[in-house]
GROMACS .gro file of N, CA, C and O in nm:
model
  292
    1UNK      N    1   2.486   4.550  -1.180
    1UNK     CA    2   2.403   4.654  -1.122
    1UNK      C    3   2.445   4.789  -1.178
    1UNK      O    4   2.562   4.818  -1.192
    2UNK      N    5   2.347   4.868  -1.212
    2UNK     CA    6   2.378   5.004  -1.256
    2UNK      C    7   2.307   5.102  -1.163
    2UNK      O    8   2.209   5.068  -1.099
    3UNK      N    9   2.360   5.222  -1.156
    3UNK     CA   10   2.299   5.326  -1.074
    3UNK      C   11   2.254   5.437  -1.167
    3UNK      O   12   2.326   5.476  -1.257
    4UNK      N   13   2.132   5.484  -1.148
    4UNK     CA   14   2.080   5.591  -1.231
    4UNK      C   15   1.993   5.681  -1.145
    4UNK      O   16   1.963   5.650  -1.031
    5UNK      N   17   1.952   5.794  -1.199
    5UNK     CA   18   1.865   5.886  -1.128
    5UNK      C   19   1.721   5.853  -1.163
    5UNK      O   20   1.688   5.831  -1.279
    6UNK      N   21   1.636   5.848  -1.062
    6UNK     CA   22   1.496   5.810  -1.079
    6UNK      C   23   1.415   5.885  -0.977
    6UNK      O   24   1.464   5.913  -0.868
    7UNK      N   25   1.291   5.917  -1.007
    7UNK     CA   26   1.204   5.985  -0.909
    7UNK      C   27   1.164   5.885  -0.801
    7UNK      O   28   1.111   5.779  -0.829
    8UNK      N   29   1.190   5.920  -0.677
    8UNK     CA   30   1.155   5.833  -0.564
    8UNK      C   31   1.028   5.884  -0.498
    8UNK      O   32   1.022   5.998  -0.453
    9UNK      N   33   0.926   5.800  -0.493
    9UNK     CA   34   0.800   5.839  -0.431
    9UNK      C   35   0.816   5.859  -0.281
    9UNK      O   36   0.744   5.937  -0.220
   10UNK      N   37   0.910   5.789  -0.220
   10UNK     CA   38   0.932   5.801  -0.076
   10UNK      C   39   1.005   5.932  -0.043
   10UNK      O   40   0.964   6.006   0.045
   11UNK      N   41   1.116   5.959  -0.115
   11UNK     CA   42   1.194   6.082  -0.093
   11UNK      C   43   1.128   6.204  -0.158
   11UNK      O   44   1.160   6.317  -0.124
   12UNK      N   45   1.042   6.176  -0.257
   12UNK     CA   46   0.979   6.281  -0.337
   12UNK      C   47   1.082   6.370  -0.405
   12UNK      O   48   1.073   6.492  -0.405
   13UNK      N   49   1.186   6.306  -0.460
   13UNK     CA   50   1.292   6.378  -0.529
   13UNK      C   51   1.361   6.284  -0.627
   13UNK      O   52   1.345   6.162  -0.620
   14UNK      N   53   1.438   6.340  -0.719
   14UNK     CA   54   1.521   6.260  -0.809
   14UNK      C   55   1.643   6.217  -0.730
   14UNK      O   56   1.723   6.299  -0.687
   15UNK      N   57   1.655   6.087  -0.708
   15UNK     CA   58   1.766   6.035  -0.629
   15UNK      C   59   1.833   5.920  -0.703
   15UNK      O   60   1.777   5.866  -0.798
   16UNK      N   61   1.950   5.880  -0.658
   16UNK     CA   62   2.020   5.766  -0.717
   16UNK      C   63   1.947   5.637  -0.685
   16UNK      O   64   1.896   5.619  -0.575
   17UNK      N   65   1.939   5.548  -0.783
   17UNK     CA   66   1.876   5.417  -0.765
   17UNK      C   67   1.964   5.309  -0.824
   17UNK      O   68   2.027   5.329  -0.927
   18UNK      N   69   1.967   5.193  -0.756
   18UNK     CA   70   2.037   5.076  -0.806
   18UNK      C   71   1.938   4.990  -0.881
   18UNK      O   72   1.828   4.966  -0.833
   19UNK      N   73   1.978   4.943  -1.000
   19UNK     CA   74   1.891   4.858  -1.079
   19UNK      C   75   1.948   4.717  -1.079
   19UNK      O   76   2.066   4.696  -1.107
   20UNK      N   77   1.862   4.620  -1.046
   20UNK     CA   78   1.902   4.479  -1.045
   20UNK      C   79   1.800   4.397  -1.123
   20UNK      O   80   1.683   4.431  -1.124
   21UNK      N   81   1.846   4.288  -1.185
   21UNK     CA   82   1.760   4.205  -1.268
   21UNK      C   83   1.719   4.078  -1.194
   21UNK      O   84   1.798   4.022  -1.119
   22UNK      N   85   1.597   4.033  -1.222
   22UNK     CA   86   1.541   3.916  -1.153
   22UNK      C   87   1.629   3.792  -1.160
   22UNK      O   88   1.660   3.732  -1.059
   23UNK      N   89   1.663   3.751  -1.281
   23UNK     CA   90   1.730   3.622  -1.298
   23UNK      C   91   1.871   3.638  -1.356
   23UNK      O   92   1.916   3.554  -1.431
   24UNK      N   93   1.938   3.746  -1.321
   24UNK     CA   94   2.072   3.769  -1.376
   24UNK      C   95   2.168   3.660  -1.328
   24UNK      O   96   2.160   3.613  -1.214
   25UNK      N   97   2.260   3.617  -1.415
   25UNK     CA   98   2.354   3.510  -1.379
   25UNK      C   99   2.456   3.553  -1.273
   25UNK      O  100   2.511   3.470  -1.203
   26UNK      N  101   2.480   3.682  -1.260
   26UNK     CA  102   2.577   3.734  -1.162
   26UNK      C  103   2.503   3.770  -1.033
   26UNK      O  104   2.416   3.856  -1.033
   27UNK      N  105   2.538   3.705  -0.921
   27UNK     CA  106   2.469   3.733  -0.794
   27UNK      C  107   2.476   3.880  -0.752
   27UNK      O  108   2.388   3.929  -0.682
   28UNK      N  109   2.578   3.953  -0.796
   28UNK     CA  110   2.592   4.093  -0.759
   28UNK      C  111   2.488   4.180  -0.829
   28UNK      O  112   2.459   4.291  -0.784
   29UNK      N  113   2.433   4.130  -0.939
   29UNK     CA  114   2.337   4.206  -1.018
   29UNK      C  115   2.195   4.152  -1.001
   29UNK      O  116   2.098   4.217  -1.033
   30UNK      N  117   2.184   4.032  -0.942
   30UNK     CA  118   2.054   3.968  -0.924
   30UNK      C  119   1.970   4.045  -0.823
   30UNK      O  120   2.021   4.096  -0.724
   31UNK      N  121   1.840   4.054  -0.848
   31UNK     CA  122   1.747   4.123  -0.759
   31UNK      C  123   1.750   4.063  -0.619
   31UNK      O  124   1.768   3.942  -0.601
   32UNK      N  125   1.731   4.148  -0.519
   32UNK     CA  126   1.734   4.105  -0.379
   32UNK      C  127   1.595   4.070  -0.326
   32UNK      O  128   1.583   4.004  -0.224
   33UNK      N  129   1.491   4.115  -0.396
   33UNK     CA  130   1.353   4.087  -0.356
   33UNK      C  131   1.279   4.021  -0.471
   33UNK      O  132   1.330   4.015  -0.582
   34UNK      N  133   1.159   3.974  -0.445
   34UNK     CA  134   1.077   3.913  -0.550
   34UNK      C  135   0.978   4.015  -0.604
   34UNK      O  136   0.924   4.095  -0.527
   35UNK      N  137   0.952   4.012  -0.734
   35UNK     CA  138   0.855   4.107  -0.791
   35UNK      C  139   0.713   4.070  -0.751
   35UNK      O  140   0.687   3.957  -0.710
   36UNK      N  141   0.621   4.163  -0.763
   36UNK     CA  142   0.481   4.132  -0.738
   36UNK      C  143   0.434   4.019  -0.829
   36UNK      O  144   0.480   4.008  -0.942
   37UNK      N  145   0.343   3.937  -0.782
   37UNK     CA  146   0.291   3.826  -0.862
   37UNK      C  147   0.184   3.877  -0.958
   37UNK      O  148   0.066   3.856  -0.939
   38UNK      N  149   0.230   3.943  -1.061
   38UNK     CA  150   0.141   4.004  -1.160
   38UNK      C  151   0.215   4.000  -1.293
   38UNK      O  152   0.334   4.031  -1.300
   39UNK      N  153   0.144   3.962  -1.399
   39UNK     CA  154   0.211   3.948  -1.529
   39UNK      C  155   0.269   4.078  -1.582
   39UNK      O  156   0.359   4.078  -1.663
   40UNK      N  157   0.221   4.194  -1.531
   40UNK     CA  158   0.277   4.323  -1.574
   40UNK      C  159   0.423   4.337  -1.531
   40UNK      O  160   0.497   4.416  -1.587
   41UNK      N  161   0.466   4.259  -1.432
   41UNK     CA  162   0.603   4.268  -1.381
   41UNK      C  163   0.692   4.155  -1.432
   41UNK      O  164   0.800   4.133  -1.380
   42UNK      N  165   0.647   4.085  -1.536
   42UNK     CA  166   0.723   3.971  -1.589
   42UNK      C  167   0.862   4.010  -1.635
   42UNK      O  168   0.958   3.936  -1.618
   43UNK      N  169   0.876   4.129  -1.694
   43UNK     CA  170   1.005   4.176  -1.745
   43UNK      C  171   1.062   4.290  -1.661
   43UNK      O  172   1.153   4.360  -1.705
   44UNK      N  173   1.009   4.310  -1.543
   44UNK     CA  174   1.049   4.424  -1.461
   44UNK      C  175   1.186   4.404  -1.396
   44UNK      O  176   1.233   4.291  -1.379
   45UNK      N  177   1.248   4.516  -1.360
   45UNK     CA  178   1.375   4.516  -1.289
   45UNK      C  179   1.356   4.582  -1.153
   45UNK      O  180   1.274   4.672  -1.138
   46UNK      N  181   1.433   4.536  -1.055
   46UNK     CA  182   1.425   4.594  -0.921
   46UNK      C  183   1.499   4.728  -0.919
   46UNK      O  184   1.612   4.739  -0.965
   47UNK      N  185   1.435   4.830  -0.864
   47UNK     CA  186   1.491   4.964  -0.859
   47UNK      C  187   1.489   5.011  -0.713
   47UNK      O  188   1.381   5.030  -0.656
   48UNK      N  189   1.606   5.025  -0.651
   48UNK     CA  190   1.616   5.057  -0.509
   48UNK      C  191   1.680   5.194  -0.489
   48UNK      O  192   1.790   5.220  -0.537
   49UNK      N  193   1.611   5.282  -0.416
   49UNK     CA  194   1.663   5.416  -0.388
   49UNK      C  195   1.788   5.407  -0.301
   49UNK      O  196   1.789   5.336  -0.200
   50UNK      N  197   1.894   5.477  -0.340
   50UNK     CA  198   2.019   5.475  -0.263
   50UNK      C  199   2.013   5.565  -0.141
   50UNK      O  200   2.102   5.563  -0.057
   51UNK      N  201   1.906   5.645  -0.128
   51UNK     CA  202   1.892   5.735  -0.013
   51UNK      C  203   1.806   5.673   0.096
   51UNK      O  204   1.848   5.660   0.211
   52UNK      N  205   1.684   5.630   0.060
   52UNK     CA  206   1.591   5.580   0.163
   52UNK      C  207   1.569   5.430   0.158
   52UNK      O  208   1.509   5.373   0.249
   53UNK      N  209   1.612   5.362   0.051
   53UNK     CA  210   1.597   5.218   0.041
   53UNK      C  211   1.464   5.171  -0.015
   53UNK      O  212   1.438   5.051  -0.020
   54UNK      N  213   1.380   5.263  -0.060
   54UNK     CA  214   1.250   5.227  -0.120
   54UNK      C  215   1.274   5.139  -0.242
   54UNK      O  216   1.356   5.170  -0.327
   55UNK      N  217   1.202   5.026  -0.251
   55UNK     CA  218   1.216   4.933  -0.363
   55UNK      C  219   1.092   4.941  -0.452
   55UNK      O  220   0.980   4.935  -0.402
   56UNK      N  221   1.115   4.955  -0.582
   56UNK     CA  222   1.007   4.952  -0.680
   56UNK      C  223   1.046   4.854  -0.789
   56UNK      O  224   1.164   4.838  -0.819
   57UNK      N  225   0.946   4.790  -0.849
   57UNK     CA  226   0.970   4.706  -0.966
   57UNK      C  227   0.929   4.787  -1.087
   57UNK      O  228   0.815   4.834  -1.097
   58UNK      N  229   1.023   4.807  -1.179
   58UNK     CA  230   1.006   4.900  -1.290
   58UNK      C  231   1.023   4.828  -1.424
   58UNK      O  232   1.110   4.742  -1.437
   59UNK      N  233   0.943   4.867  -1.521
   59UNK     CA  234   0.957   4.812  -1.655
   59UNK      C  235   1.096   4.850  -1.708
   59UNK      O  236   1.132   4.967  -1.708
   60UNK      N  237   1.171   4.751  -1.751
   60UNK     CA  238   1.308   4.774  -1.796
   60UNK      C  239   1.315   4.874  -1.911
   60UNK      O  240   1.411   4.950  -1.921
   61UNK      N  241   1.215   4.878  -1.997
   61UNK     CA  242   1.218   4.972  -2.109
   61UNK      C  243   1.208   5.116  -2.059
   61UNK      O  244   1.263   5.207  -2.121
   62UNK      N  245   1.141   5.139  -1.947
   62UNK     CA  246   1.135   5.274  -1.889
   62UNK      C  247   1.273   5.319  -1.841
   62UNK      O  248   1.311   5.435  -1.853
   63UNK      N  249   1.349   5.227  -1.784
   63UNK     CA  250   1.482   5.259  -1.732
   63UNK      C  251   1.574   5.301  -1.846
   63UNK      O  252   1.662   5.385  -1.828
   64UNK      N  253   1.554   5.243  -1.964
   64UNK     CA  254   1.643   5.268  -2.076
   64UNK      C  255   1.610   5.393  -2.157
   64UNK      O  256   1.678   5.424  -2.253
   65UNK      N  257   1.508   5.467  -2.120
   65UNK     CA  258   1.475   5.590  -2.190
   65UNK      C  259   1.567   5.701  -2.142
   65UNK      O  260   1.542   5.765  -2.040
   66UNK      N  261   1.677   5.720  -2.213
   66UNK     CA  262   1.780   5.814  -2.168
   66UNK      C  263   1.730   5.958  -2.160
   66UNK      O  264   1.783   6.037  -2.082
   67UNK      N  265   1.628   5.992  -2.235
   67UNK     CA  266   1.575   6.127  -2.228
   67UNK      C  267   1.499   6.152  -2.099
   67UNK      O  268   1.476   6.266  -2.060
   68UNK      N  269   1.461   6.044  -2.030
   68UNK     CA  270   1.382   6.055  -1.907
   68UNK      C  271   1.469   6.034  -1.784
   68UNK      O  272   1.452   6.101  -1.684
   69UNK      N  273   1.562   5.941  -1.791
   69UNK     CA  274   1.643   5.906  -1.675
   69UNK      C  275   1.792   5.923  -1.703
   69UNK      O  276   1.838   5.899  -1.813
   70UNK      N  277   1.865   5.961  -1.602
   70UNK     CA  278   2.007   5.989  -1.614
   70UNK      C  279   2.089   5.875  -1.555
   70UNK      O  280   2.079   5.848  -1.437
   71UNK      N  281   2.166   5.809  -1.639
   71UNK     CA  282   2.248   5.698  -1.589
   71UNK      C  283   2.378   5.748  -1.527
   71UNK      O  284   2.439   5.842  -1.575
   72UNK      N  285   2.424   5.680  -1.423
   72UNK     CA  286   2.550   5.716  -1.359
   72UNK      C  287   2.635   5.594  -1.334
   72UNK      O  288   2.695   5.580  -1.229
   73UNK      N  289   2.638   5.498  -1.430
   73UNK     CA  290   2.714   5.375  -1.409
   73UNK      C  291   2.855   5.413  -1.374
   73UNK      O  292   2.948   5.391  -1.430
   0.00000   0.00000   0.00000
């Protein structure tokens, strides 16, 4: 699991978010919820706000755009 800064629609601010992967071999990094049943989320990662707990499924490539998001592993 990694923590990064992401815009939270619930908090309406840039807040810390935990990123977890759907089928990760490590239970500590594995997603806690199921993604929407839509092919657009086939490669998505679970993104949970550390402030309010809002869960979003996000395209993993968006998370890795360092110019857009700030990692705090």
